Short mmCIF file of C-alpha atoms in Angstrom, two decimals:
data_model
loop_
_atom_site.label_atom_id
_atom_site.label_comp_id
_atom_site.label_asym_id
_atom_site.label_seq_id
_atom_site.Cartn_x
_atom_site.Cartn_y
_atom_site.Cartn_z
CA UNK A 1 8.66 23.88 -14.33
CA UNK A 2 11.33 26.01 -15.79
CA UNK A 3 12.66 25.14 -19.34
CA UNK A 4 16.30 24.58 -17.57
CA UNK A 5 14.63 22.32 -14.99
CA UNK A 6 12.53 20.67 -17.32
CA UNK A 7 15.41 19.57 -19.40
CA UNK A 8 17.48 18.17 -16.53
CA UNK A 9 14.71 16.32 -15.58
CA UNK A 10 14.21 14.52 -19.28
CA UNK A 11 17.83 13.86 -19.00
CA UNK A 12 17.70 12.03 -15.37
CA UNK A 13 15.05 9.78 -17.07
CA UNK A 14 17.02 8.93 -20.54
CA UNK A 15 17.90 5.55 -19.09
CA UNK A 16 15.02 4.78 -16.98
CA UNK A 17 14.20 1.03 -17.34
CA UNK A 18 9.96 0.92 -17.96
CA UNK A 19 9.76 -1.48 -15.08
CA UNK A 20 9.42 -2.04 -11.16
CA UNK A 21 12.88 -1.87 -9.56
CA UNK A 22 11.99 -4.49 -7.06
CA UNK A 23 10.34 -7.00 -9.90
CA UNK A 24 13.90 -6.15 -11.79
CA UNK A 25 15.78 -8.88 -9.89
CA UNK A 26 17.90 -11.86 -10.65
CA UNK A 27 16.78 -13.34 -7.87
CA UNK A 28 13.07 -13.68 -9.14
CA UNK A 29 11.47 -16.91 -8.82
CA UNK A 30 10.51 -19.03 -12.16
CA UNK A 31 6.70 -19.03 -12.38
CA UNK A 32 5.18 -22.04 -11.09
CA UNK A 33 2.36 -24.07 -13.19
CA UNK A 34 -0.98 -23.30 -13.89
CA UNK A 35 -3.91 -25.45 -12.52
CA UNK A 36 -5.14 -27.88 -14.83
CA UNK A 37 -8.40 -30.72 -14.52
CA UNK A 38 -9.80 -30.42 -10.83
CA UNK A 39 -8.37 -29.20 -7.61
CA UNK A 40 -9.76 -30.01 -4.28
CA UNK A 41 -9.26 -28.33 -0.56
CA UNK A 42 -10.39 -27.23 2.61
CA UNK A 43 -9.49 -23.47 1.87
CA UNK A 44 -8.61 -21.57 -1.80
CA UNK A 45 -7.33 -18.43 -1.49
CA UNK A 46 -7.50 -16.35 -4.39
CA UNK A 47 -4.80 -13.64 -5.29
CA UNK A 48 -1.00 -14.47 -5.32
CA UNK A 49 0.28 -10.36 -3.61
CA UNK A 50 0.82 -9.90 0.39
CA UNK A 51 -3.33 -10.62 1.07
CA UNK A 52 -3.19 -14.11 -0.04
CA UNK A 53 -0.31 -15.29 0.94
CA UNK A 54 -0.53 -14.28 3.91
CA UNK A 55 -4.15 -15.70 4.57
CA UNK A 56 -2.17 -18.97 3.33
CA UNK A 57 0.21 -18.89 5.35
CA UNK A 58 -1.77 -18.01 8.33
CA UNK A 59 -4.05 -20.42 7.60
CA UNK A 60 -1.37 -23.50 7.83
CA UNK A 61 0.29 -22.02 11.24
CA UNK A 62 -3.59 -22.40 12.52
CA UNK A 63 -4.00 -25.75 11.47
CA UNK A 64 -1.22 -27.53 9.88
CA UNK A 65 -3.24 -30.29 8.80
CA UNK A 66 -5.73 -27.89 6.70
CA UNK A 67 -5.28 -28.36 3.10
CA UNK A 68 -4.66 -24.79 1.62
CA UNK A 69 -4.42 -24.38 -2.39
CA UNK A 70 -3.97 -20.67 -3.69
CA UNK A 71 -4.11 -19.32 -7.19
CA UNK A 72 -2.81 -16.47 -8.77
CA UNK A 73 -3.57 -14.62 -12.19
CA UNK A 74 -0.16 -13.89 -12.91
CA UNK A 75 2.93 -14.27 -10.88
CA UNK A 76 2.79 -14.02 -7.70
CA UNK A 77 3.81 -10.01 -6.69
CA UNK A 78 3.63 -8.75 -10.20
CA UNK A 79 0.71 -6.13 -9.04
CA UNK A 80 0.89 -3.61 -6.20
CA UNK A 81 2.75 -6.25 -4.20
CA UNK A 82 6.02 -6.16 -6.27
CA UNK A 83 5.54 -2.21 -6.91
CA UNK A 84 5.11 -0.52 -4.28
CA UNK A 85 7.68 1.84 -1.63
CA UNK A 86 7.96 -0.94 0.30
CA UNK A 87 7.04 1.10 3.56
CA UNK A 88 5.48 -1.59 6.44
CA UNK A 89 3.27 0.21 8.59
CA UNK A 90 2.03 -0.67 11.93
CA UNK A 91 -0.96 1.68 11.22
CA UNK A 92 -4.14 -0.35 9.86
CA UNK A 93 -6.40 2.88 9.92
CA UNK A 94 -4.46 4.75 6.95
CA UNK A 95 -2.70 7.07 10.00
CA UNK A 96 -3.50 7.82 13.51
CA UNK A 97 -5.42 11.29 12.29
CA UNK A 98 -8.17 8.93 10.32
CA UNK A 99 -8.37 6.34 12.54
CA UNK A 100 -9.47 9.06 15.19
CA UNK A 101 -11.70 10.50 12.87
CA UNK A 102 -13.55 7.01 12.00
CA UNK A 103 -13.06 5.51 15.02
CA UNK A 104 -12.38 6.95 18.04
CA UNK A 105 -14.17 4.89 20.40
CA UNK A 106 -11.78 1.79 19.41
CA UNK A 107 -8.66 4.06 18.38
CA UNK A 108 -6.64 2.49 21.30
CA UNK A 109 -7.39 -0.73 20.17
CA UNK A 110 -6.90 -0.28 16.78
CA UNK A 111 -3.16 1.06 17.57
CA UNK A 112 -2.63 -2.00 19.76
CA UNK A 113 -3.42 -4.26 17.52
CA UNK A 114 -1.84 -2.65 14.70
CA UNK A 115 1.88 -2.95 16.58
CA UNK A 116 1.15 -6.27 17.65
CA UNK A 117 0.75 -7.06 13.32
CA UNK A 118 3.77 -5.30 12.50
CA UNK A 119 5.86 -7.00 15.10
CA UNK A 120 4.26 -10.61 13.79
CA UNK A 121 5.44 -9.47 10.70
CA UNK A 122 8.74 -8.67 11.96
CA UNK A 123 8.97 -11.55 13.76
CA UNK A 124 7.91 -14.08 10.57
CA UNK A 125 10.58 -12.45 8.76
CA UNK A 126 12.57 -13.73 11.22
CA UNK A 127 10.98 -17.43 11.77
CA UNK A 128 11.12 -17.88 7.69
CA UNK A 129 14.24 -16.47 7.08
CA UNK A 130 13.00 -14.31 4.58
CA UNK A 131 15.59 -12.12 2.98
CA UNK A 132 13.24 -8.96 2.66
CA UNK A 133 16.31 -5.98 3.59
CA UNK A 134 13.87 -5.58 6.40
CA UNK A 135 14.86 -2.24 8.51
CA UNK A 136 12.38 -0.92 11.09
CA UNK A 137 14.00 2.93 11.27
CA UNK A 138 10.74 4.25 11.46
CA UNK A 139 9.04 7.40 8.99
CA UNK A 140 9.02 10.73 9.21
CA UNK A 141 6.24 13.28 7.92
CA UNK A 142 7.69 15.95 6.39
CA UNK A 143 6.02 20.12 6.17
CA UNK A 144 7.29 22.03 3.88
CA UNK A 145 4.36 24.30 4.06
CA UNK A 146 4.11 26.42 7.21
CA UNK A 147 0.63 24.96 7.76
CA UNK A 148 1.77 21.53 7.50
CA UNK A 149 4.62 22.37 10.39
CA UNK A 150 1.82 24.11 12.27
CA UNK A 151 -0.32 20.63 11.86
CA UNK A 152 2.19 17.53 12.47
CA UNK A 153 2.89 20.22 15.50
CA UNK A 154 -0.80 19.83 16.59
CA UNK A 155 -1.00 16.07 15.75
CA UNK A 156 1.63 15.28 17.86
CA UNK A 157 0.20 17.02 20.65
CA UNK A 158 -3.16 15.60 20.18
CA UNK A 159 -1.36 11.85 20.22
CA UNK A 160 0.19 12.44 23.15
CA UNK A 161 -3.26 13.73 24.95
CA UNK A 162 -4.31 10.53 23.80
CA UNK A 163 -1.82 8.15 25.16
CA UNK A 164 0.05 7.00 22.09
CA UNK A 165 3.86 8.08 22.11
CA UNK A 166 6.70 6.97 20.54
CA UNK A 167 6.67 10.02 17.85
CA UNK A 168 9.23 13.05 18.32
CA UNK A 169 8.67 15.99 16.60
CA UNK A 170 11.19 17.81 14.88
CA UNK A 171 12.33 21.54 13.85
CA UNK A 172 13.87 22.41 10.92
CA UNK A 173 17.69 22.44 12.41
CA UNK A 174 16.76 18.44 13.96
CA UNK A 175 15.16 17.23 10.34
CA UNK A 176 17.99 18.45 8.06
CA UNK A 177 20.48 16.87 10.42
CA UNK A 178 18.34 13.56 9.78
CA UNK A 179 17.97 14.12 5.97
CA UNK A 180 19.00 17.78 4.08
CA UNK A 181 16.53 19.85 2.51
CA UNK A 182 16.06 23.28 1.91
CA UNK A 183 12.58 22.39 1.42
CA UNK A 184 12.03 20.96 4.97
CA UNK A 185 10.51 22.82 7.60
CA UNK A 186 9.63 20.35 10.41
CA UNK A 187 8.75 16.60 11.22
CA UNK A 188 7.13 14.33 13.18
CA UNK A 189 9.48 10.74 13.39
CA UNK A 190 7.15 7.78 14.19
CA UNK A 191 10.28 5.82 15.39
CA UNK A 192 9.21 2.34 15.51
CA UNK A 193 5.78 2.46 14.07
CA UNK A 194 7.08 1.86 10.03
CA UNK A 195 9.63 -0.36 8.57
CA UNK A 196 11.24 -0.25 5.35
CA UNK A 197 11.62 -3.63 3.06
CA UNK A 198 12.57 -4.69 -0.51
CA UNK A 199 8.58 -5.02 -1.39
CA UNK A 200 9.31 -8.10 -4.25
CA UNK A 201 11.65 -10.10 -1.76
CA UNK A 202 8.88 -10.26 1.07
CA UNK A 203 6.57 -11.57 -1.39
CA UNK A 204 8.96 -14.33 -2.97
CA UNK A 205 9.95 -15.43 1.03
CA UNK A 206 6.20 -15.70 1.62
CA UNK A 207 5.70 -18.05 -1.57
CA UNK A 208 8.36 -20.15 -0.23
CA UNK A 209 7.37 -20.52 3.28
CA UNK A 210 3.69 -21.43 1.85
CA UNK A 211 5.40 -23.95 -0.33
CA UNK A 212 7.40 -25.50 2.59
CA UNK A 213 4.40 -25.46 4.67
CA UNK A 214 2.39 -27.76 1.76
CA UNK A 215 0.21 -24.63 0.41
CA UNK A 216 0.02 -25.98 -3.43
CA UNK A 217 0.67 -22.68 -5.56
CA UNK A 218 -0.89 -22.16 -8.99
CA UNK A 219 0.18 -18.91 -11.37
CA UNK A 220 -0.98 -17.48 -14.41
CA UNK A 221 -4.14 -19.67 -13.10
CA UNK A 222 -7.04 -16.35 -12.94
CA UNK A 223 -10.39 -17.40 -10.72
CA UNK A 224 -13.29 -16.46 -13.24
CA UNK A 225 -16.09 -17.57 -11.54
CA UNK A 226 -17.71 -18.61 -8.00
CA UNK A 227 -20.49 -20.93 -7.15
CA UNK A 228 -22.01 -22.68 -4.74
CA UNK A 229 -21.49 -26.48 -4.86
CA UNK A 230 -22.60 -28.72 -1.94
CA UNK A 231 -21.38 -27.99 0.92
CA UNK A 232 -18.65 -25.80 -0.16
CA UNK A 233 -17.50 -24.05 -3.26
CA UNK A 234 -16.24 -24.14 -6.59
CA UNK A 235 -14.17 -21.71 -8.54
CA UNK A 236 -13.61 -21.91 -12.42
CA UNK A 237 -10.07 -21.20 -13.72
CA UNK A 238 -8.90 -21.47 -17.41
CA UNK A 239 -8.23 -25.06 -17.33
CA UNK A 240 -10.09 -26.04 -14.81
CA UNK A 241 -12.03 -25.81 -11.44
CA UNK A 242 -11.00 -26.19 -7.89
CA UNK A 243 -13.68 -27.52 -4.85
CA UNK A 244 -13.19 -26.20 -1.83
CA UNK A 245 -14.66 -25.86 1.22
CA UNK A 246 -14.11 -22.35 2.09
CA UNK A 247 -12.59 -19.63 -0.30
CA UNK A 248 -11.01 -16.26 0.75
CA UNK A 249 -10.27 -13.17 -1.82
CA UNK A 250 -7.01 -11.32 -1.69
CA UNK A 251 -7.60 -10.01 -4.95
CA UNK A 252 -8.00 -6.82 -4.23
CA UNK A 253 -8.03 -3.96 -7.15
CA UNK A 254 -9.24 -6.98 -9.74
CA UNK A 255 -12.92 -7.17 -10.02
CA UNK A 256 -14.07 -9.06 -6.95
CA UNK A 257 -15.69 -12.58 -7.63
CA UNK A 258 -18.35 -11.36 -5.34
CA UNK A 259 -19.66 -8.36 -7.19
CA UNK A 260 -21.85 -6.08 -4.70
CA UNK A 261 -18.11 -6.08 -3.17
CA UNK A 262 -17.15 -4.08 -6.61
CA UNK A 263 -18.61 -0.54 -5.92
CA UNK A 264 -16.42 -0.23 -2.78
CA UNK A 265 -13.24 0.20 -4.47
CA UNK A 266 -11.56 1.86 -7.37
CA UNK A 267 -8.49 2.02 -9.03
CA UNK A 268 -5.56 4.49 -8.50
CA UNK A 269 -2.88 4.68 -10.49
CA UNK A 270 0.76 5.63 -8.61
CA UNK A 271 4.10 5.89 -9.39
CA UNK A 272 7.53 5.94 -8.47
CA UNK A 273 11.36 6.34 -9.73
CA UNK A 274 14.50 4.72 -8.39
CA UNK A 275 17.76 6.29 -8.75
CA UNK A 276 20.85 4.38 -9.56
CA UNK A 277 23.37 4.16 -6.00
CA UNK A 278 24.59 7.18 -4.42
CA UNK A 279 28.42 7.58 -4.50
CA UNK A 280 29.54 8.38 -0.43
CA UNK A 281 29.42 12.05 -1.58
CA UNK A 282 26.12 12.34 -2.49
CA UNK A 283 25.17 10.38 0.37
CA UNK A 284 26.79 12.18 2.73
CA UNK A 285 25.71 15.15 1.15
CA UNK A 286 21.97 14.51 2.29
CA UNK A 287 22.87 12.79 5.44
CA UNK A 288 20.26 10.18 6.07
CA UNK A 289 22.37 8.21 8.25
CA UNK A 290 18.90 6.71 10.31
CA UNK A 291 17.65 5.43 6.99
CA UNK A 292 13.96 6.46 7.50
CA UNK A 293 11.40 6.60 5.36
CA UNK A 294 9.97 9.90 4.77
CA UNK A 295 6.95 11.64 3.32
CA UNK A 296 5.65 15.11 2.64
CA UNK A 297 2.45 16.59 4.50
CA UNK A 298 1.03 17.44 1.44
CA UNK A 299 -2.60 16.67 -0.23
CA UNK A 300 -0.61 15.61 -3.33
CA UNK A 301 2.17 13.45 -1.56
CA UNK A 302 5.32 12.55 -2.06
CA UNK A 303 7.00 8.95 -0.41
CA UNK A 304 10.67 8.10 -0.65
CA UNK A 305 13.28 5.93 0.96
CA UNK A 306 16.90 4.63 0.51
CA UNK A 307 17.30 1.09 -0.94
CA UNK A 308 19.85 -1.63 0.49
CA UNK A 309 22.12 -0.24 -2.24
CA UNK A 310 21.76 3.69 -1.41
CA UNK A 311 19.47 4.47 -4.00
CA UNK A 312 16.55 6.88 -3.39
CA UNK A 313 13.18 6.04 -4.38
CA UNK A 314 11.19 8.75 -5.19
CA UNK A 315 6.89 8.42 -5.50
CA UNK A 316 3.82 9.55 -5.09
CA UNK A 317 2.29 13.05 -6.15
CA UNK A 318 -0.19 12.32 -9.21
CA UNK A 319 -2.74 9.66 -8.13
CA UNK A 320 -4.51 9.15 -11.82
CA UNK A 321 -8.04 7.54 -11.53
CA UNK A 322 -8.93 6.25 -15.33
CA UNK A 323 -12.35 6.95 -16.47
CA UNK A 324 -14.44 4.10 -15.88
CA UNK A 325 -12.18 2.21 -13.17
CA UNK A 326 -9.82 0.82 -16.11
CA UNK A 327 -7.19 -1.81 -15.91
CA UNK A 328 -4.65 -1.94 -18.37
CA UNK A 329 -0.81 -2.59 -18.36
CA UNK A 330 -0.62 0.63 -20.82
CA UNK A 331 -1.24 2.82 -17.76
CA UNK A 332 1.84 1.54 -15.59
CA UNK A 333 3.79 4.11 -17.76
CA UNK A 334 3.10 7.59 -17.59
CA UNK A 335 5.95 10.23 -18.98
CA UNK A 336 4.35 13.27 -18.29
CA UNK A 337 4.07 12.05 -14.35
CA UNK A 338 8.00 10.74 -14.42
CA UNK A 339 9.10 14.25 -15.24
CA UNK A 340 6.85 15.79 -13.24
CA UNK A 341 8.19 13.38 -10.54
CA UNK A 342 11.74 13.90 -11.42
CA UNK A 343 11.54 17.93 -11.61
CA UNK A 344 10.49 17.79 -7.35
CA UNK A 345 13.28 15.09 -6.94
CA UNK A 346 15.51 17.51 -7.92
CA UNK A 347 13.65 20.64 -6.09
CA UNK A 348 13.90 18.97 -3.07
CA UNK A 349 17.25 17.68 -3.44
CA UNK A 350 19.31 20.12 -5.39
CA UNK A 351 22.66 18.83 -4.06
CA UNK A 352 22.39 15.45 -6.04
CA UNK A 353 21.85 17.41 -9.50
CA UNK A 354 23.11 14.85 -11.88
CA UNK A 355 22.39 11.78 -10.62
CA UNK A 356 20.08 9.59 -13.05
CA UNK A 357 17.10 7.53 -12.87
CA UNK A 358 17.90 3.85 -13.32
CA UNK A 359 14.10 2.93 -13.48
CA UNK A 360 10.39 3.95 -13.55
CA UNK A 361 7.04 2.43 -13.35
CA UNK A 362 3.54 2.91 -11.73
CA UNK A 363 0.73 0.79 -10.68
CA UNK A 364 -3.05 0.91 -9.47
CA UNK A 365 -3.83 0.40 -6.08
CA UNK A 366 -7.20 -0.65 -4.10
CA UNK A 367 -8.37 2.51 -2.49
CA UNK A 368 -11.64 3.28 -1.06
CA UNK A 369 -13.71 6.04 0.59
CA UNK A 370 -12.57 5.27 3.99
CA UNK A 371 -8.66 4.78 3.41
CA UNK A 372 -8.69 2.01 4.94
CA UNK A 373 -9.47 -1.99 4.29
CA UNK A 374 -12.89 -3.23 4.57
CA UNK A 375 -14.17 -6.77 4.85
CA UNK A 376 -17.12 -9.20 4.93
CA UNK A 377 -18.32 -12.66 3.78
CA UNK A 378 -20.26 -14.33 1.13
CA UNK A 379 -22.47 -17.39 0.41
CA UNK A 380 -23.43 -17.70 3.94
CA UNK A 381 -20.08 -17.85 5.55
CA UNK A 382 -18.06 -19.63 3.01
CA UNK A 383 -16.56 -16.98 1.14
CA UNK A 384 -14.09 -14.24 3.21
CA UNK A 385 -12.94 -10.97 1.59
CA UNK A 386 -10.45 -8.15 2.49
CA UNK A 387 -10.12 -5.17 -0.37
CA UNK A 388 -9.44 -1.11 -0.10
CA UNK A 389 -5.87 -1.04 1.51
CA UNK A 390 -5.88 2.32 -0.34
CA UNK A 391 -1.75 1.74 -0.28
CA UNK A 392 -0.89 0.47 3.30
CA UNK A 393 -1.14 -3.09 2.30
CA UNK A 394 2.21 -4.29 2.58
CA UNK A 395 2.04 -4.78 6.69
CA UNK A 396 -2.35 -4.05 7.15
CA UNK A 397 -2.73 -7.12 4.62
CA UNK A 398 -1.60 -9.45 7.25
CA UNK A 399 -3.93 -8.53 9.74
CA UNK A 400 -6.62 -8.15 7.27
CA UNK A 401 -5.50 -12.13 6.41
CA UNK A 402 -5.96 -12.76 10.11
CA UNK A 403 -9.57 -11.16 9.57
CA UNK A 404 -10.95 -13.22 7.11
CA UNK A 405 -9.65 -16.56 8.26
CA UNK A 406 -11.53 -15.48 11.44
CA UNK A 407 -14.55 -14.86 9.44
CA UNK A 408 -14.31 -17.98 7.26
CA UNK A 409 -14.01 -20.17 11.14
CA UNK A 410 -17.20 -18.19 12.24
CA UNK A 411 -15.91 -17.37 15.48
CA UNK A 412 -15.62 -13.89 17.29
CA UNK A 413 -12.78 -12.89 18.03
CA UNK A 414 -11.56 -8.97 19.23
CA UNK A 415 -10.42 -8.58 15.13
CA UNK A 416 -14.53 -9.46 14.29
CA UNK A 417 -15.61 -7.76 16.88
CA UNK A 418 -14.40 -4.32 15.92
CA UNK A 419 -16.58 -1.34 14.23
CA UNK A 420 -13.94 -1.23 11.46
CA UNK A 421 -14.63 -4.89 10.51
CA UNK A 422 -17.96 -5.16 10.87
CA UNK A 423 -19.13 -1.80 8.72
CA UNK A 424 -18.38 -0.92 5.29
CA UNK A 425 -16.83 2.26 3.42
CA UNK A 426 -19.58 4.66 1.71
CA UNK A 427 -19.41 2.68 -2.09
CA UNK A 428 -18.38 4.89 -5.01
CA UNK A 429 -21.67 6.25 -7.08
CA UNK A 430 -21.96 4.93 -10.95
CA UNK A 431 -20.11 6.48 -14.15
CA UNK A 432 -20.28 9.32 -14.80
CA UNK A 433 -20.48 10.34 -11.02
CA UNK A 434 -17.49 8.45 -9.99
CA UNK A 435 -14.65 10.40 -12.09
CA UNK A 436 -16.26 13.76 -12.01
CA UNK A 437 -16.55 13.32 -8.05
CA UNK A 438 -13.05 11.87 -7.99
CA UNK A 439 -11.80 14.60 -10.58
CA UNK A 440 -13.29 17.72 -8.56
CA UNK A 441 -11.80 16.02 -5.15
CA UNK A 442 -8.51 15.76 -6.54
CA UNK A 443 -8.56 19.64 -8.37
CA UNK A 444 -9.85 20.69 -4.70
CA UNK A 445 -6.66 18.92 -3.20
CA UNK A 446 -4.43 20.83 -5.13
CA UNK A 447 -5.71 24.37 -4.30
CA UNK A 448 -5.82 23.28 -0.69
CA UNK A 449 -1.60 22.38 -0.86
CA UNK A 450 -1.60 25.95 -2.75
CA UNK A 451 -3.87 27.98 0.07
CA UNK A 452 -2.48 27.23 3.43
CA UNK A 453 -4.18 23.89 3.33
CA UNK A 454 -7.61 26.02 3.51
CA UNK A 455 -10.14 22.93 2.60
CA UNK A 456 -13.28 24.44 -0.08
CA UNK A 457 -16.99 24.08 0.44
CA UNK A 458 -16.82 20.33 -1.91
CA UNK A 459 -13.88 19.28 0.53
CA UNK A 460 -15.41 20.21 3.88
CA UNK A 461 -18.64 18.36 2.60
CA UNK A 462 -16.83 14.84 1.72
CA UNK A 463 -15.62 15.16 5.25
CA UNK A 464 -19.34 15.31 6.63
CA UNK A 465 -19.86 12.61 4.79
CA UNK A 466 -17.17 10.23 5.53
CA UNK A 467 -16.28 10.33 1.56
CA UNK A 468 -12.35 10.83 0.15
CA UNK A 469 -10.13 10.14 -2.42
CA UNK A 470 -6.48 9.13 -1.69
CA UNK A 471 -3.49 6.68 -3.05
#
């Protein structure tokens, strides 16, 4: 980055607020209790973001009389649920182009069911009256390479050979009058297939509709321990225990209570900014009347999106994998990432020079080797897990929800009976192996975005082998 650009960058990010836009809200719920003495229930579900409520939720529309208790560590949304783009995807395979890769035998089914979750979704935003900003204008994915134009152009014929419509590709003269960028080349508009939502708002309506259904919530109440017990379960909390008779883990990135379930995932680190509202002229200035989400075609991607009030979020690009799979809240802040971030904000969009960044945060997301969520049971039926949403979680969570409440009931269904469900990602090798695999795959990445998206001899052979890296 030039020293001119570099400085008008550091000055967007003088006011920056070191926290999740969407978490930054007067409207956000007061923390409920934590559990203490005994708990007892048909189902726990641990992990208070979109996978557990959801599975609670779900679980009381099956069977309103099931008693349904779910704890979370923290608050409820305070992870990747309250911090991500808020993009709802009908896709549960990580994109039509890796579904086809990984399963092409049950692609069509895979699609089908995937629009079917997105308009349940849609629909329980609806039935709950859950003030999410929920818009379904669709995404577009955005070259700005001539290979990537040359790609999406491929992609979309290769959908359409297939059956699956409902994307329109775009030239350069069609995307700018969508949204104006000299860096824009092309696009491909999925028009119905994404919606955009205030991330933090879907999670607080979901609470509440698990509290009006009876679902007993617990927070800052963190499940450190699973055992068998009689016929069912019991879970060990700080100040307590609860008994129940089946368990299912939305817990995602945390450290899985079943622990061969660990090596499947690791930790990414992303991050975003938010820019305070756009006046009408800077607005207009972009265009973006359709109010789309959009991302780039690049290995190192960008997402971003308008808010309810006009502002532009702006993520993606660095996807930082700490040595060792490390947690820590120290690593939701990352300057050197927010400028770099800020610097393409403003390469992309040179018209809106000036405008500031009102906040900026990151978070780590579940991803695996597959890109896309796994799942299986535990202690001989009793325990139900869904983990590596490798950053679609906000709409494939519910049907991964649906998934393990169909495991937990031990009855097949077309969700168990699918090749995606039943098999499991390749699992991530040991320390030191992990980061230097991880490290190499991302350095590769990068000299494919700068060579024509020409893929080197350590790319081509994680693609034999099913193996990738990705936020």
């Amino acid at each position: 980055m030039a020293p001119a650009a570099m400085r008008t960058a550091a000055q967007s990010l003088a006011d920056a607020k070191p926290v999740s836009f969407w978490l930054d809200d007067p409207g956000r719920p007061e923390a409920l209790p934590a559990l203490t003495g005994d708990e007892h229930c048909d189902l726990l579900v641990i992990g208070g973001g979109y996978s557990g409520l959801w599975t609670a939720l779900l679980a009381k529309e099956r069977e309103p009389e099931r008693d349904v208790v779910l704890i979370e560590g923290h608050e409820t949304g305070w992870a990747a649920s309250g911090r991500n783009g808020g993009f709802c995807a009908a896709s549960l395979t990580h994109g039509l182009p890796n579904g086809l890769e990984r399963w092409p035998g049950e692609i069509t089914k895979l699609e089908e069911l995937g629009a079917r979750n997105l308009d349940a979704i849609e629909e329980a935003v609806a039935r709950y009256s859950i003030d999410c900003e929920f818009e379904r204008t669709g995404e577009i994915d955005v070259a700005t390479q001539p290979h990537q134009l040359e790609e999406l152009r491929e992609w979309h014929q290769e959908a359409e050979s297939h059956g699956f419509g409902g994307t329109e590709f775009l030239d350069e003269d069609e995307l700018r009058a969508q949204v104006d960028s000299p860096t824009f080349l092309g696009g491909l508009w999925d028009r119905r297939g994404v919606a955009m939502l205030h991330p933090a708002k879907l999670v607080w309506g979901l609470k509440q509709a698990c509290l009006d259904l009876g679902v007993r919530i617990y927070e800052h109440t963190r499940g450190l321990e699973l055992a068998r017990t009689g016929t069912g379960m019991a879970v060990r909390t700080p100040y307590g225990k609860v008994l129940a008779r089946r368990v299912a883990l939305g817990t995602n990135i945390f450290p899985s209570l079943v622990k061969r379930v660990r090596p499947y995932t690791v930790p990414v680190y992303d991050y975003a900014l938010m820019t305070e509202p756009l006046t009408e002229d800077q607005l207009a200035s972009i265009g973006w009347k359709n109010r789309q989400g959009l991302g780039d075609s690049a290995n190192q991607f960008h997402y971003f999106r308008l808010s309810a009030d006009n502002r532009i979020l702006w993520g993606g690009y660095d996807a930082i994998y700490p040595y060792g799979g490390r947690l820590s809240a120290e690593l939701d802040q990352r300057p050197e990432t927010f400028l770099k971030l800020a610097g393409q904000f403003f390469a992309c969009f040179p018209q809106l020079a000036g405008v500031r960044f009102s906040h900026a945060w990151g978070g780590a997301i579940d991803t695996c080797s597959r890109f896309s969520a796994f799942f299986g049971t535990a202690h001989q039926g009793r325990v139900a897990y869904a983990a590596g949403f490798t950053g679609l979680g906000v709409g494939a969570t519910r049907f991964g929800a649906d998934v393990m409440l169909d495991l937990l009931a031990g009855r097949p269904t077309e969700r168990t009976a699918l090749e995606m469900v039943r098999t499991k990602p390749m699992p991530f090798p040991p320390e030191p192996l992990a980061w230097a695999g991880i490290e190499l795959t991302k350095r590769s990445l990068a000299r494919a975005d700068d060579n024509g998206g020409h893929r080197n001899l350590w790319l081509r052979t994680m693609d034999r082998v099913g193996l990738g890296f990705d936020s």
